[in-house]
XYZ file of C-alpha atoms in Angstrom:
162
model
C -81.411 -101.103 -88.059
C -79.943 -100.267 -91.569
C -78.272 -103.009 -94.022
C -75.983 -101.138 -96.012
C -72.647 -101.805 -98.353
C -70.025 -99.111 -99.233
C -68.792 -99.624 -102.805
C -66.961 -97.755 -105.820
C -68.990 -98.036 -108.821
C -67.218 -97.991 -112.244
C -70.136 -95.735 -113.858
C -71.419 -92.952 -111.595
C -74.462 -93.676 -109.384
C -76.811 -90.829 -108.214
C -78.679 -90.719 -104.782
C -82.121 -92.519 -104.873
C -80.906 -94.795 -108.067
C -82.608 -98.068 -107.375
C -81.709 -101.547 -108.981
C -81.868 -105.172 -108.493
C -79.218 -107.379 -107.537
C -79.242 -108.785 -111.217
C -79.293 -105.213 -112.854
C -76.619 -103.698 -110.009
C -73.868 -101.894 -112.378
C -70.291 -103.074 -111.994
C -68.848 -101.978 -108.883
C -65.795 -102.904 -106.472
C -67.099 -103.581 -102.937
C -65.104 -101.633 -100.512
C -66.768 -102.597 -97.274
C -68.912 -105.635 -97.435
C -72.581 -105.575 -96.383
C -73.118 -104.791 -92.825
C -76.020 -103.950 -90.266
C -75.686 -101.195 -88.021
C -78.188 -99.133 -85.383
C -77.247 -95.728 -86.545
C -79.032 -93.493 -89.094
C -77.458 -92.694 -92.135
C -76.040 -89.438 -91.651
C -74.388 -91.226 -88.666
C -72.822 -93.793 -91.054
C -71.717 -90.832 -93.465
C -69.935 -89.124 -90.685
C -67.903 -92.536 -89.976
C -66.661 -93.040 -93.272
C -66.948 -89.541 -94.905
C -63.255 -88.236 -93.596
C -61.389 -91.055 -95.239
C -63.184 -90.680 -98.525
C -62.878 -87.194 -98.576
C -59.226 -87.374 -98.397
C -58.778 -90.247 -100.918
C -58.292 -89.318 -104.499
C -59.621 -91.241 -107.273
C -58.217 -94.844 -107.372
C -56.604 -96.621 -110.172
C -56.739 -100.337 -109.956
C -55.905 -103.143 -112.678
C -58.161 -106.074 -112.832
C -56.854 -109.432 -112.487
C -57.938 -112.781 -113.144
C -60.890 -114.350 -112.818
C -62.313 -116.578 -109.820
C -65.470 -117.915 -107.993
C -66.338 -116.052 -104.927
C -68.325 -116.581 -101.803
C -68.559 -119.259 -99.299
C -69.447 -121.587 -102.173
C -67.137 -120.092 -104.857
C -70.140 -119.960 -107.175
C -70.199 -116.080 -107.795
C -68.115 -115.128 -110.859
C -65.756 -112.245 -110.100
C -62.639 -110.561 -111.364
C -60.095 -110.074 -108.849
C -58.515 -106.576 -108.321
C -54.587 -106.724 -108.374
C -52.996 -105.482 -105.116
C -53.349 -101.524 -104.775
C -51.191 -99.680 -102.302
C -54.523 -97.460 -101.521
C -57.302 -99.809 -101.877
C -56.439 -102.160 -98.758
C -55.768 -99.234 -96.430
C -58.880 -97.325 -97.304
C -60.935 -100.477 -96.540
C -59.260 -101.101 -93.344
C -59.750 -97.379 -92.398
C -63.556 -97.852 -93.091
C -63.905 -101.209 -91.701
C -62.086 -99.826 -88.626
C -64.242 -97.019 -88.021
C -67.705 -98.772 -88.894
C -66.686 -101.798 -86.407
C -66.092 -98.927 -83.755
C -69.524 -97.509 -84.415
C -71.059 -101.204 -83.709
C -71.318 -102.526 -87.462
C -71.845 -106.330 -87.407
C -70.545 -107.699 -91.061
C -72.305 -110.306 -92.947
C -69.653 -111.942 -93.644
C -66.704 -111.087 -91.472
C -64.416 -113.531 -92.756
C -64.314 -111.349 -95.968
C -63.261 -108.086 -94.284
C -60.142 -107.316 -92.715
C -57.166 -109.895 -93.730
C -59.832 -111.665 -95.417
C -60.811 -108.738 -97.784
C -60.271 -109.493 -101.473
C -61.221 -106.845 -103.594
C -63.098 -107.747 -106.741
C -66.074 -107.003 -109.138
C -68.569 -109.439 -109.559
C -69.588 -110.053 -113.074
C -73.134 -110.043 -114.423
C -75.103 -111.467 -117.090
C -74.033 -108.411 -119.612
C -71.115 -106.907 -118.054
C -67.552 -107.661 -116.719
C -64.259 -106.173 -115.933
C -61.513 -107.758 -118.186
C -58.200 -109.075 -117.016
C -55.566 -106.296 -117.431
C -57.955 -103.654 -117.682
C -56.881 -100.307 -115.724
C -60.149 -98.889 -114.041
C -60.497 -95.320 -112.558
C -62.724 -95.472 -109.513
C -63.721 -91.672 -108.668
C -66.902 -92.255 -106.682
C -67.897 -93.816 -103.311
C -71.505 -94.853 -102.662
C -73.344 -96.586 -99.821
C -76.162 -98.630 -101.077
C -79.142 -99.757 -98.863
C -79.235 -103.358 -99.113
C -82.791 -103.656 -97.474
C -84.989 -105.017 -100.330
C -87.663 -102.483 -101.608
C -91.031 -103.574 -103.093
C -91.858 -106.954 -104.874
C -88.727 -106.792 -107.407
C -86.374 -106.237 -104.044
C -84.693 -103.085 -104.997
C -81.546 -101.716 -103.507
C -81.353 -97.917 -103.172
C -78.239 -95.806 -103.532
C -78.520 -93.880 -99.994
C -75.372 -91.491 -100.567
C -73.044 -91.065 -103.215
C -69.886 -88.719 -103.386
C -66.841 -88.371 -105.926
C -63.620 -89.176 -103.848
C -61.642 -86.401 -102.161
C -64.482 -84.546 -102.151
C -66.836 -86.733 -100.413
C -67.026 -84.021 -97.406
C -68.245 -81.464 -99.567
């Protein structure tokens, strides 16, 4: 079983890049963490068609809020986007049909709230306009004693199929 998440990084990432949760660069979570009994190629085949049709997204950073069940994770919300929510739903539907089980299903579909998690050293600022031009799949299974996460797949939007 794979444990994955689909994100839109603010700065490009490469296949094989690895980081801890604390050092992960800023990103917008497009599809929250899930487990699936497929190989990576099969997962990419599910999400690739929608991503290959999607041009870079322009989103505006909204206000700050606490996130998660305990609302203790500091995030910057993303204002309503005519493309982002439908893209989330298309990927969610495809992954669900492929057997994905989401860690926090309450935060998918109608409960999805696009956000960028703040780090100790970086954050998105309210009113900031962001261009998100890459999609990545990150393997969330911790690697080694430092518990690294690894970029399993990355592609620019609108050419994710090439």
